[in-house]
Amino acid sequence: MTLPPMTAAERAEWIRSRLPAGGLFAGHEWRIAPDPFRVGPALAGELETLGRVLLQFYRALNLLYRHSLDGKQPEWVAHWLDQGKPPELLAIQRAAAFKNEVPRVIRPDLLLTEDGVKVTELDSVPGGIGLTAWLNQTYGGLPGNETILGGTDGMLRGFASIFNAAAQVHIVISEEASTYRPEMEWLAAQLGADRFAVRDVRFTNFLAGSAIYRFFELFDLPQVANSAPIFTLAAEKRIQLTPPPKAIFEEKLAFALLWNRNLREFWRRELGEGFLIRLLKLVPYTWVVDPAPLPPHGAIPELNITDWRQLKTLSQRERDLVLKISGFSPEAWGARGVYIGSDLSSAEWSVAVDRALTGFSTSPFVLQRFLRTVLTPVAYHDFSAGTQRTMPGRARLCPYYFVSGDGPAARANLGGVLATICPADKKIIHGMRDAVILPCAVSNNATAA
C-alpha cells in the first residue's frame, strides 16, 4: 500500500500507531522522530563494509586466545581473558565443538566525533534486534524516497540467515534480559511462529537439528536453568548455538589487546595491514587496568604514569578518561559500571580507580580515552504539546551485522543501523525516555556525513 504525502506530525502519529500492542521494550519509551536519521553516502559505505572487518577481528581474537593457551602467544592474554570465570565455563569455552565458532550477530557501538566515527564497544549479545527490524519496516513504509540502510526487511532476513537450515529456532531469554522479550516476540512472529519461538530459562524440549539463539550473558548462568543442557547439546553438535558460550567475546578488554604493542605483529598478520589500520583509526586507545608493578624505568604507554594508582592524582582536565568493567558482570552492560573521569570529583574518581585495581582478579576494568561527540540536531514530535521540536543531541549508531555461511565462506551482512540520540547534557548515550530512537537511511541531504 502506497501512503499519500504526510506532514511531519502525521508521519509521527502514523509511526506511533504501528507500535505492537505488546510494545517492544518492556516498560521503556522513547521520543519518536517523523523521519529516519540520514547519513551521507561516505558514512553509509563505511557502515556497509565494517562488518567484514569486525568479523575478521573476532576470528583473530579467537585464534589469539587459542594460541595463548597453547603457548604460541603470550600466556597473559588468556590469563586476562579468563580472570574471574568459573572453571566449568572455561571448560565449555575451550570445547572442541566451539573451537572456530564466533558470534553470528555483531553489533558495534559507534560514536560521531569531531575525528569521525569511533567504535567504543562490541556487543555479541545485543538487544535491539527486533526494535531495529520494526523501525526499518515502519519508516521504510512511509512515503518518500528514503533508502533505509540494510533494507526495510534487512534485519528480518539477516537474523533468519544465521541459523542455516535449522527446522526450529528457539530464542532463549533470561530474566536479566527480559526487557528485550517483547521485541524478540515480535521478531519471532514476523519470521513465522512455525519455526521461531521465544523461550524462557526453564524450556528444555530442544530437538536434534534445531537452533538456539542465546539471549543471556555468560555471567548470568546460575540464573539460567537450561544453560547446562543447551551447552551439552551444542557441544555434542546435536543443535546449533549462537552466540557460542565463549566469554572472550563478552570482554571489552579485547580492544586493549588490539592496542597492545606486544601483539602488533599478530594483528598485522591475522587482520592484514589495511584492516589493522582501519581498526586502530576507529578504536580509541584502550588499556587494561592491571595493578602488577612495573620496573622502576617502566611507564604505561600514552599516559606516562608509572603506577595505576597515579591515575588518582590527575587533574580534572587530565581525566578525559573512561573506566569500564570489561565483562562477566551484571554491571558490564546497559551503561552500568562506567565512570567518566572528568565528571567525577577527585574523591569519586579515586574510589573508581581503587575499585578497578582491587577487582582486577575477578572483574578487570579497562580504561579508554573519553570521546567528545559532536552535537547533532534531531527533530521529534512532542505528542503532549502537538508540535515538532528540534533537539541538539549526541548520537550513537549501532549497525547490526549478521554472519551467514560457515568457515571461510561466512560473510557479515548489514541488516540495519539503530540511531540513538540523547540530550546534549547526557555523557553516556543509551536508550532512555528522553532519547530519540530511529533507523538510519542514506541520503545526500545527511545529518551525519
Short mmCIF file of C-alpha atoms in Angstrom, two decimals:
data_model
loop_
_atom_site.label_atom_id
_atom_site.label_comp_id
_atom_site.label_asym_id
_atom_site.label_seq_id
_atom_site.Cartn_x
_atom_site.Cartn_y
_atom_site.Cartn_z
CA MET A 1 0.00 0.00 0.00
CA THR A 2 1.36 3.41 -1.02
CA LEU A 3 0.63 6.12 1.52
CA PRO A 4 -0.27 9.69 0.49
CA PRO A 5 2.09 12.56 1.36
CA MET A 6 2.01 13.40 5.08
CA THR A 7 3.01 16.27 7.31
CA ALA A 8 5.71 15.65 9.93
CA ALA A 9 3.02 15.38 12.62
CA GLU A 10 1.06 12.85 10.57
CA ARG A 11 4.18 10.80 10.00
CA ALA A 12 4.95 10.70 13.71
CA GLU A 13 1.36 9.75 14.53
CA TRP A 14 1.43 7.01 11.90
CA ILE A 15 4.71 5.61 13.29
CA ARG A 16 3.32 5.57 16.82
CA SER A 17 0.15 3.85 15.62
CA ARG A 18 2.27 0.98 14.24
CA LEU A 19 3.76 0.07 17.62
CA PRO A 20 2.91 -3.54 18.53
CA ALA A 21 0.23 -3.99 21.18
CA GLY A 22 2.77 -5.68 23.44
CA GLY A 23 5.34 -2.94 22.94
CA LEU A 24 8.98 -3.53 22.03
CA PHE A 25 10.91 -2.71 25.22
CA ALA A 26 9.21 -3.69 28.48
CA GLY A 27 8.48 -0.52 30.45
CA HIS A 28 10.52 1.74 28.16
CA GLU A 29 9.51 4.63 25.91
CA TRP A 30 11.40 6.96 23.60
CA ARG A 31 10.84 10.07 21.52
CA ILE A 32 9.55 9.45 18.01
CA ALA A 33 11.05 11.24 15.03
CA PRO A 34 8.98 11.75 11.85
CA ASP A 35 11.94 10.83 9.63
CA PRO A 36 14.89 8.43 9.78
CA PHE A 37 18.37 9.54 10.76
CA ARG A 38 20.05 10.45 7.49
CA VAL A 39 23.69 9.55 6.89
CA GLY A 40 25.74 10.53 3.86
CA PRO A 41 26.98 8.09 1.20
CA ALA A 42 30.52 8.04 2.63
CA LEU A 43 29.39 7.07 6.14
CA ALA A 44 26.86 4.63 4.68
CA GLY A 45 29.68 2.98 2.74
CA GLU A 46 31.75 2.67 5.90
CA LEU A 47 28.82 1.10 7.73
CA GLU A 48 28.23 -1.36 4.89
CA THR A 49 31.81 -2.63 4.93
CA LEU A 50 32.65 -2.50 8.65
CA GLY A 51 31.08 -5.90 9.34
CA ARG A 52 33.74 -7.66 7.29
CA VAL A 53 36.48 -6.02 9.39
CA LEU A 54 34.82 -6.85 12.71
CA LEU A 55 34.20 -10.47 11.71
CA GLN A 56 37.89 -10.82 10.94
CA PHE A 57 38.71 -9.18 14.28
CA TYR A 58 36.57 -11.77 16.09
CA ARG A 59 38.28 -14.58 14.19
CA ALA A 60 41.69 -13.19 15.07
CA LEU A 61 40.72 -12.73 18.74
CA ASN A 62 39.55 -16.33 18.85
CA LEU A 63 42.86 -17.51 17.36
CA LEU A 64 44.87 -15.31 19.74
CA TYR A 65 43.14 -16.89 22.74
CA ARG A 66 43.72 -20.42 21.47
CA HIS A 67 47.37 -19.71 20.67
CA SER A 68 47.84 -18.18 24.12
CA LEU A 69 46.54 -21.37 25.71
CA ASP A 70 48.86 -23.44 23.50
CA GLY A 71 51.94 -21.34 24.29
CA LYS A 72 52.18 -19.87 20.77
CA GLN A 73 51.28 -16.39 22.03
CA PRO A 74 51.92 -14.77 25.45
CA GLU A 75 50.20 -16.61 28.29
CA TRP A 76 48.99 -13.34 29.85
CA VAL A 77 46.47 -12.96 27.01
CA ALA A 78 44.44 -15.99 28.12
CA HIS A 79 45.08 -15.06 31.77
CA TRP A 80 43.50 -11.65 31.25
CA LEU A 81 40.54 -13.07 29.32
CA ASP A 82 39.92 -15.91 31.78
CA GLN A 83 40.10 -13.94 35.04
CA GLY A 84 37.03 -14.24 37.21
CA LYS A 85 35.46 -17.05 35.15
CA PRO A 86 34.44 -20.32 36.85
CA PRO A 87 36.33 -23.46 35.74
CA GLU A 88 33.20 -25.03 34.24
CA LEU A 89 32.70 -22.05 31.92
CA LEU A 90 36.35 -22.14 30.85
CA ALA A 91 35.97 -25.85 30.05
CA ILE A 92 32.93 -25.11 27.88
CA GLN A 93 34.69 -22.20 26.18
CA ARG A 94 37.59 -24.45 25.23
CA ALA A 95 35.45 -27.36 23.98
CA ALA A 96 36.42 -28.71 20.55
CA ALA A 97 32.90 -28.16 19.21
CA PHE A 98 33.28 -24.39 19.64
CA LYS A 99 36.90 -24.14 18.52
CA ASN A 100 36.26 -21.93 15.49
CA GLU A 101 32.88 -20.51 16.48
CA VAL A 102 32.39 -16.75 16.68
CA PRO A 103 29.19 -14.78 17.35
CA ARG A 104 26.83 -14.60 14.38
CA VAL A 105 25.43 -11.23 15.40
CA ILE A 106 27.99 -8.43 15.69
CA ARG A 107 26.94 -5.01 16.93
CA PRO A 108 29.45 -2.24 17.49
CA ASP A 109 28.64 0.99 19.33
CA LEU A 110 29.72 3.89 17.11
CA LEU A 111 30.02 7.49 18.24
CA LEU A 112 30.07 10.50 15.93
CA THR A 113 33.06 12.62 16.98
CA GLU A 114 34.99 15.55 15.57
CA ASP A 115 37.54 13.00 14.34
CA GLY A 116 34.91 10.90 12.59
CA VAL A 117 33.22 7.66 13.60
CA LYS A 118 34.71 5.76 16.56
CA VAL A 119 33.97 2.25 17.87
CA THR A 120 33.75 2.19 21.67
CA GLU A 121 32.48 -1.35 22.26
CA LEU A 122 31.42 -4.57 20.57
CA ASP A 123 28.32 -6.43 21.71
CA SER A 124 27.93 -10.11 20.85
CA VAL A 125 24.62 -10.50 22.76
CA PRO A 126 22.92 -7.26 21.72
CA GLY A 127 19.46 -6.02 22.41
CA GLY A 128 17.62 -4.01 19.79
CA ILE A 129 17.39 -6.61 17.02
CA GLY A 130 13.59 -6.68 17.00
CA LEU A 131 13.35 -2.94 17.63
CA THR A 132 15.60 -2.12 14.68
CA ALA A 133 13.68 -4.56 12.48
CA TRP A 134 10.43 -2.80 13.42
CA LEU A 135 11.94 0.65 12.86
CA ASN A 136 13.29 -0.33 9.44
CA GLN A 137 9.97 -1.83 8.42
CA THR A 138 7.90 1.07 9.75
CA TYR A 139 9.97 4.01 8.50
CA GLY A 140 10.52 2.16 5.24
CA GLY A 141 6.76 2.18 4.72
CA LEU A 142 6.49 5.97 4.86
CA PRO A 143 6.05 7.95 1.63
CA GLY A 144 9.24 9.37 0.19
CA ASN A 145 12.46 8.14 -1.31
CA GLU A 146 14.37 7.22 1.84
CA THR A 147 16.76 4.31 1.42
CA ILE A 148 16.80 2.51 4.76
CA LEU A 149 20.25 1.11 5.46
CA GLY A 150 20.05 -2.67 5.31
CA GLY A 151 16.64 -2.52 3.64
CA THR A 152 13.17 -2.49 5.15
CA ASP A 153 13.39 -6.24 5.83
CA GLY A 154 17.16 -6.49 6.22
CA MET A 155 17.05 -7.22 9.95
CA LEU A 156 14.48 -9.99 9.47
CA ARG A 157 16.39 -11.59 6.61
CA GLY A 158 19.68 -11.18 8.43
CA PHE A 159 18.55 -12.76 11.69
CA ALA A 160 16.95 -15.69 9.89
CA SER A 161 20.12 -16.25 7.85
CA ILE A 162 22.35 -17.07 10.83
CA PHE A 163 20.58 -20.37 11.57
CA ASN A 164 21.19 -22.07 8.22
CA ALA A 165 18.52 -24.70 7.57
CA ALA A 166 17.50 -25.42 11.18
CA ALA A 167 13.86 -26.52 11.29
CA GLN A 168 13.23 -24.87 14.68
CA VAL A 169 14.83 -21.78 16.18
CA HIS A 170 14.50 -21.20 19.91
CA ILE A 171 15.27 -17.72 21.26
CA VAL A 172 16.14 -18.33 24.92
CA ILE A 173 15.84 -15.15 27.02
CA SER A 174 16.96 -14.81 30.63
CA GLU A 175 15.23 -12.76 33.30
CA GLU A 176 18.20 -10.37 33.18
CA ALA A 177 17.38 -9.68 29.52
CA SER A 178 13.58 -9.70 29.96
CA THR A 179 13.35 -6.04 28.90
CA TYR A 180 14.01 -7.26 25.36
CA ARG A 181 11.49 -10.10 25.38
CA PRO A 182 8.68 -8.09 23.65
CA GLU A 183 10.90 -7.13 20.71
CA MET A 184 12.03 -10.73 20.23
CA GLU A 185 8.45 -11.98 20.42
CA TRP A 186 7.53 -9.50 17.69
CA LEU A 187 10.54 -10.63 15.65
CA ALA A 188 9.64 -14.31 16.01
CA ALA A 189 6.05 -13.61 14.92
CA GLN A 190 7.29 -11.76 11.84
CA LEU A 191 9.58 -14.63 10.89
CA GLY A 192 6.94 -17.30 11.46
CA ALA A 193 5.77 -18.94 14.68
CA ASP A 194 6.02 -22.34 12.99
CA ARG A 195 9.81 -22.01 13.04
CA PHE A 196 10.75 -19.27 15.54
CA ALA A 197 9.75 -19.23 19.21
CA VAL A 198 10.79 -17.29 22.32
CA ARG A 199 11.58 -19.50 25.31
CA ASP A 200 12.28 -18.90 28.98
CA VAL A 201 15.07 -20.41 31.06
CA ARG A 202 13.01 -23.47 32.00
CA PHE A 203 12.35 -24.76 28.49
CA THR A 204 14.36 -27.89 27.62
CA ASN A 205 12.48 -29.60 24.77
CA PHE A 206 15.16 -28.95 22.16
CA LEU A 207 15.04 -31.42 19.28
CA ALA A 208 18.11 -32.56 17.40
CA GLY A 209 18.76 -30.33 14.38
CA SER A 210 17.21 -27.24 15.94
CA ALA A 211 19.00 -23.95 16.64
CA ILE A 212 19.19 -21.77 19.74
CA TYR A 213 19.81 -18.05 19.93
CA ARG A 214 21.43 -17.40 23.31
CA PHE A 215 19.93 -14.18 24.63
CA PHE A 216 21.62 -14.38 28.02
CA GLU A 217 25.03 -13.26 29.22
CA LEU A 218 27.51 -15.82 30.49
CA PHE A 219 27.86 -14.11 33.89
CA ASP A 220 24.18 -14.96 34.44
CA LEU A 221 24.43 -18.75 34.01
CA PRO A 222 23.42 -19.58 37.62
CA GLN A 223 20.05 -17.94 36.87
CA VAL A 224 19.59 -19.76 33.54
CA ALA A 225 18.32 -23.22 34.47
CA ASN A 226 18.51 -24.64 30.94
CA SER A 227 22.03 -23.41 30.14
CA ALA A 228 23.69 -26.72 31.04
CA PRO A 229 21.53 -28.88 28.72
CA ILE A 230 21.84 -26.26 25.98
CA PHE A 231 25.65 -26.28 26.17
CA THR A 232 25.76 -30.09 26.34
CA LEU A 233 23.61 -30.46 23.21
CA ALA A 234 25.70 -27.86 21.40
CA ALA A 235 28.99 -29.49 22.44
CA GLU A 236 27.67 -32.78 21.08
CA LYS A 237 26.72 -30.95 17.86
CA ARG A 238 23.09 -32.04 18.15
CA ILE A 239 21.92 -28.42 17.94
CA GLN A 240 23.27 -25.12 16.60
CA LEU A 241 24.06 -22.45 19.17
CA THR A 242 24.88 -18.78 18.70
CA PRO A 243 26.50 -16.84 20.16
CA PRO A 244 28.84 -19.61 21.32
CA PRO A 245 29.47 -19.92 25.08
CA LYS A 246 32.80 -18.11 24.86
CA ALA A 247 33.27 -15.28 27.33
CA ILE A 248 36.20 -13.89 25.34
CA PHE A 249 33.65 -12.21 23.07
CA GLU A 250 31.93 -10.51 26.02
CA GLU A 251 35.08 -8.71 27.23
CA LYS A 252 35.78 -5.06 26.46
CA LEU A 253 39.48 -5.68 27.03
CA ALA A 254 39.65 -7.18 23.51
CA PHE A 255 40.30 -3.60 22.35
CA ALA A 256 43.18 -3.30 24.82
CA LEU A 257 44.69 -6.41 23.21
CA LEU A 258 44.32 -4.73 19.83
CA TRP A 259 46.36 -1.74 21.04
CA ASN A 260 49.00 -3.75 22.89
CA ARG A 261 52.32 -3.28 21.10
CA ASN A 262 53.48 -6.77 22.07
CA LEU A 263 50.75 -8.19 19.82
CA ARG A 264 51.11 -5.80 16.89
CA GLU A 265 52.68 -8.35 14.53
CA PHE A 266 49.98 -10.91 15.35
CA TRP A 267 47.23 -8.44 14.50
CA ARG A 268 49.01 -7.33 11.33
CA ARG A 269 49.32 -10.92 10.17
CA GLU A 270 45.78 -12.03 11.04
CA LEU A 271 43.92 -8.86 10.08
CA GLY A 272 46.06 -7.62 7.23
CA GLU A 273 47.63 -4.18 7.16
CA GLY A 274 44.51 -2.46 5.78
CA PHE A 275 42.08 -3.87 8.35
CA LEU A 276 44.53 -3.18 11.20
CA ILE A 277 44.99 0.45 10.19
CA ARG A 278 41.24 0.88 9.87
CA LEU A 279 40.58 -0.59 13.32
CA LEU A 280 43.28 1.48 15.02
CA LYS A 281 41.71 4.56 13.47
CA LEU A 282 38.24 3.56 14.69
CA VAL A 283 39.03 2.25 18.19
CA PRO A 284 40.10 4.68 20.94
CA TYR A 285 43.27 3.81 22.81
CA THR A 286 42.35 1.20 25.43
CA TRP A 287 44.30 -0.07 28.44
CA VAL A 288 43.74 -2.98 30.84
CA VAL A 289 44.00 -1.69 34.41
CA ASP A 290 46.40 -4.37 35.66
CA PRO A 291 47.89 -3.48 39.08
CA ALA A 292 51.03 -5.58 38.53
CA PRO A 293 54.06 -3.42 39.41
CA LEU A 294 56.23 -2.01 36.64
CA PRO A 295 60.04 -1.84 36.76
CA PRO A 296 61.41 1.49 38.01
CA HIS A 297 62.08 2.70 34.48
CA GLY A 298 58.72 1.47 33.12
CA ALA A 299 55.76 3.66 32.19
CA ILE A 300 52.22 2.99 30.97
CA PRO A 301 52.09 3.97 27.29
CA GLU A 302 50.30 7.17 26.30
CA LEU A 303 49.61 8.09 29.94
CA ASN A 304 53.22 8.48 31.12
CA ILE A 305 52.44 7.21 34.59
CA THR A 306 54.46 4.51 36.34
CA ASP A 307 51.74 3.11 38.59
CA TRP A 308 47.98 2.88 38.04
CA ARG A 309 47.43 4.50 41.42
CA GLN A 310 48.80 7.69 39.89
CA LEU A 311 45.54 7.94 37.94
CA LYS A 312 44.04 9.27 41.15
CA THR A 313 46.38 12.28 41.13
CA LEU A 314 45.39 13.51 37.65
CA SER A 315 43.61 16.85 37.49
CA GLN A 316 40.04 17.00 36.26
CA ARG A 317 41.28 18.36 32.93
CA GLU A 318 43.68 15.41 32.62
CA ARG A 319 40.90 12.94 33.39
CA ASP A 320 39.37 12.83 29.91
CA LEU A 321 39.19 9.09 30.52
CA VAL A 322 36.55 6.41 31.00
CA LEU A 323 36.81 3.42 33.33
CA LYS A 324 34.61 0.45 32.43
CA ILE A 325 34.13 -3.06 33.77
CA SER A 326 35.41 -5.27 30.99
CA GLY A 327 32.80 -8.03 31.16
CA PHE A 328 31.36 -11.04 33.03
CA SER A 329 29.41 -8.82 35.38
CA PRO A 330 25.83 -7.54 35.62
CA GLU A 331 27.39 -4.07 35.55
CA ALA A 332 29.14 -4.63 32.21
CA TRP A 333 26.17 -3.67 30.02
CA GLY A 334 23.44 -1.05 29.79
CA ALA A 335 25.68 1.94 30.68
CA ARG A 336 26.38 0.48 34.13
CA GLY A 337 29.85 0.11 35.61
CA VAL A 338 31.07 3.18 33.68
CA TYR A 339 32.99 6.05 35.30
CA ILE A 340 33.77 9.23 33.34
CA GLY A 341 36.80 10.85 34.96
CA SER A 342 36.09 14.44 34.01
CA ASP A 343 32.58 14.23 35.51
CA LEU A 344 33.69 12.98 38.92
CA SER A 345 35.20 14.71 41.92
CA SER A 346 38.74 13.70 42.92
CA ALA A 347 37.31 11.60 45.74
CA GLU A 348 34.81 9.83 43.48
CA TRP A 349 37.46 9.21 40.82
CA SER A 350 39.83 7.78 43.45
CA VAL A 351 37.14 5.35 44.60
CA ALA A 352 36.57 4.23 41.00
CA VAL A 353 40.31 3.71 40.43
CA ASP A 354 40.64 1.74 43.67
CA ARG A 355 37.70 -0.41 42.65
CA ALA A 356 39.34 -1.17 39.31
CA LEU A 357 42.64 -2.09 40.96
CA THR A 358 41.24 -4.26 43.74
CA GLY A 359 38.79 -6.02 41.43
CA PHE A 360 41.33 -6.96 38.76
CA SER A 361 41.45 -10.68 39.57
CA THR A 362 37.67 -11.10 39.38
CA SER A 363 36.31 -8.24 37.25
CA PRO A 364 39.03 -6.48 35.25
CA PHE A 365 38.47 -2.90 34.18
CA VAL A 366 39.56 -1.18 31.01
CA LEU A 367 40.44 2.47 30.56
CA GLN A 368 39.67 4.38 27.37
CA ARG A 369 40.10 7.90 26.10
CA PHE A 370 36.83 9.77 26.53
CA LEU A 371 35.41 10.63 23.11
CA ARG A 372 33.76 14.01 22.68
CA THR A 373 30.81 13.57 20.38
CA VAL A 374 29.60 16.27 18.02
CA LEU A 375 26.19 17.78 18.65
CA THR A 376 23.68 16.55 16.13
CA PRO A 377 20.25 18.18 15.66
CA VAL A 378 17.30 15.79 15.53
CA ALA A 379 13.60 16.55 15.13
CA TYR A 380 10.99 14.67 17.15
CA HIS A 381 7.27 15.03 17.74
CA ASP A 382 6.05 16.21 21.12
CA PHE A 383 2.71 14.41 21.34
CA SER A 384 1.63 16.12 24.56
CA ALA A 385 2.06 19.59 23.02
CA GLY A 386 1.08 18.54 19.49
CA THR A 387 4.16 20.11 17.94
CA GLN A 388 7.52 19.23 16.45
CA ARG A 389 10.68 20.07 18.38
CA THR A 390 14.34 20.00 17.47
CA MET A 391 16.86 18.76 19.99
CA PRO A 392 20.65 19.10 19.78
CA GLY A 393 21.87 15.68 20.84
CA ARG A 394 24.70 13.20 20.99
CA ALA A 395 24.34 10.29 18.60
CA ARG A 396 25.25 6.64 18.86
CA LEU A 397 24.89 4.43 15.79
CA CYS A 398 24.57 0.67 16.20
CA PRO A 399 24.86 -1.33 12.97
CA TYR A 400 23.81 -4.97 13.15
CA TYR A 401 25.85 -7.47 11.15
CA PHE A 402 24.56 -11.00 10.64
CA VAL A 403 27.09 -13.73 9.85
CA SER A 404 25.73 -16.28 7.40
CA GLY A 405 27.58 -19.24 5.95
CA ASP A 406 30.34 -21.29 7.56
CA GLY A 407 34.11 -21.26 7.69
CA PRO A 408 35.97 -19.11 5.16
CA ALA A 409 32.73 -18.66 3.20
CA ALA A 410 30.99 -16.87 6.10
CA ARG A 411 30.03 -13.26 5.43
CA ALA A 412 28.89 -10.46 7.75
CA ASN A 413 25.94 -8.66 6.17
CA LEU A 414 24.46 -5.37 7.36
CA GLY A 415 20.85 -5.76 8.45
CA GLY A 416 20.17 -2.25 9.71
CA VAL A 417 21.51 0.62 11.80
CA LEU A 418 19.88 1.84 15.01
CA ALA A 419 20.45 5.50 15.89
CA THR A 420 20.05 6.70 19.49
CA ILE A 421 20.28 10.45 20.06
CA CYS A 422 20.36 11.59 23.69
CA PRO A 423 20.06 15.15 25.01
CA ALA A 424 23.29 17.14 24.86
CA ASP A 425 23.75 17.10 28.65
CA LYS A 426 23.96 13.29 28.73
CA LYS A 427 27.53 11.97 28.56
CA ILE A 428 26.60 8.27 28.33
CA ILE A 429 24.42 7.55 25.31
CA HIS A 430 21.86 4.77 25.77
CA GLY A 431 18.15 4.13 25.42
CA MET A 432 16.18 6.44 27.72
CA ARG A 433 12.82 8.21 27.81
CA ASP A 434 14.38 11.48 26.58
CA ALA A 435 16.26 9.83 23.71
CA VAL A 436 15.15 9.84 20.09
CA ILE A 437 15.44 6.33 18.64
CA LEU A 438 15.16 5.82 14.90
CA PRO A 439 16.61 3.85 11.97
CA CYS A 440 19.29 5.13 9.60
CA ALA A 441 18.80 5.93 5.93
CA VAL A 442 21.32 7.02 3.31
CA SER A 443 20.78 10.47 1.84
CA ASN A 444 22.73 13.22 0.11
CA ASN A 445 20.94 15.59 2.49
CA ALA A 446 22.54 13.99 5.51
CA THR A 447 22.61 14.83 9.22
CA ALA A 448 25.88 12.88 9.51
CA ALA A 449 28.25 12.62 6.57
#
